[in-house]
């Protein structure tokens, strides 16, 4: 019995890892916007996206300030 429980738990953990990886690689808000030099900019305010934000959240389309405002107003980040 414990073998089947262990197996089910492993499958659940594998599915969770797969789901998280898929979500992190998705671009739910569309492709990133870029300025004339090819640098990523916020889709809302047009400010240059900080390198730390791009590294922390691959595919991000909003800066921290705009993402927080969108969350406060029930929007997507």
Coordinates of C-alpha atoms in Angstrom, one line a residue:
X1 CA 0.0 0.0 0.0
X2 CA 2.8 2.5 0.8
X3 CA 4.3 1.8 -2.6
X4 CA 1.2 3.0 -4.4
X5 CA 1.0 6.1 -2.1
X6 CA 4.6 6.9 -2.8
X7 CA 4.1 6.5 -6.5
X8 CA 1.0 8.8 -6.4
X9 CA 2.9 11.4 -4.5
X10 CA 5.8 11.3 -7.0
X11 CA 3.4 11.7 -9.9
X12 CA 1.8 14.7 -8.2
X13 CA 5.2 16.3 -7.5
X14 CA 6.3 15.7 -11.1
X15 CA 3.0 17.3 -12.4
X16 CA 3.5 20.3 -10.1
X17 CA 7.1 20.8 -11.3
X18 CA 5.9 20.5 -14.9
X19 CA 3.0 23.0 -14.3
X20 CA 5.3 25.5 -12.7
X21 CA 7.9 25.3 -15.5
X22 CA 5.2 25.7 -18.1
X23 CA 3.7 28.7 -16.3
X24 CA 7.0 30.4 -16.0
X25 CA 7.8 30.0 -19.7
X26 CA 4.4 31.3 -20.8
X27 CA 3.8 34.8 -22.0
X28 CA 0.1 35.4 -20.9
X29 CA 0.2 39.1 -21.7
X30 CA 1.8 38.6 -25.1
X31 CA 5.3 39.3 -26.3
X32 CA 7.5 41.8 -24.4
X33 CA 7.5 45.3 -25.8
X34 CA 10.9 46.8 -26.8
X35 CA 12.3 50.3 -27.4
X36 CA 14.3 51.3 -30.5
X37 CA 17.5 49.8 -29.0
X38 CA 15.8 46.5 -28.4
X39 CA 15.6 46.9 -24.6
X40 CA 12.5 45.5 -22.9
X41 CA 10.1 48.2 -21.7
X42 CA 7.0 48.1 -19.5
X43 CA 3.9 47.6 -21.7
X44 CA 1.9 50.0 -19.5
X45 CA 4.1 53.0 -18.7
X46 CA 6.9 52.5 -21.3
X47 CA 9.7 52.7 -18.7
X48 CA 12.8 50.6 -19.2
X49 CA 12.4 47.3 -17.4
X50 CA 15.1 46.7 -14.8
X51 CA 17.5 43.8 -15.4
X52 CA 16.7 42.3 -12.0
X53 CA 13.0 42.2 -12.9
X54 CA 13.7 40.5 -16.2
X55 CA 15.9 37.9 -14.5
X56 CA 13.4 37.2 -11.7
X57 CA 10.3 36.9 -14.0
X58 CA 11.2 35.8 -17.5
X59 CA 8.6 37.0 -20.0
X60 CA 7.3 39.7 -17.7
X61 CA 5.5 42.6 -19.5
X62 CA 4.9 45.0 -16.7
X63 CA 7.3 46.8 -14.3
X64 CA 6.7 46.3 -10.6
X65 CA 4.8 49.5 -10.1
X66 CA 2.4 48.8 -13.0
X67 CA 2.0 45.1 -12.0
X68 CA 1.1 46.2 -8.4
X69 CA -1.4 48.8 -9.8
X70 CA -3.0 46.1 -12.0
X71 CA -3.3 43.7 -9.1
X72 CA -4.9 46.5 -7.0
X73 CA -7.5 47.0 -9.7
X74 CA -8.1 43.3 -10.3
X75 CA -6.1 43.1 -13.5
X76 CA -3.4 40.7 -14.7
X77 CA 0.3 41.2 -14.1

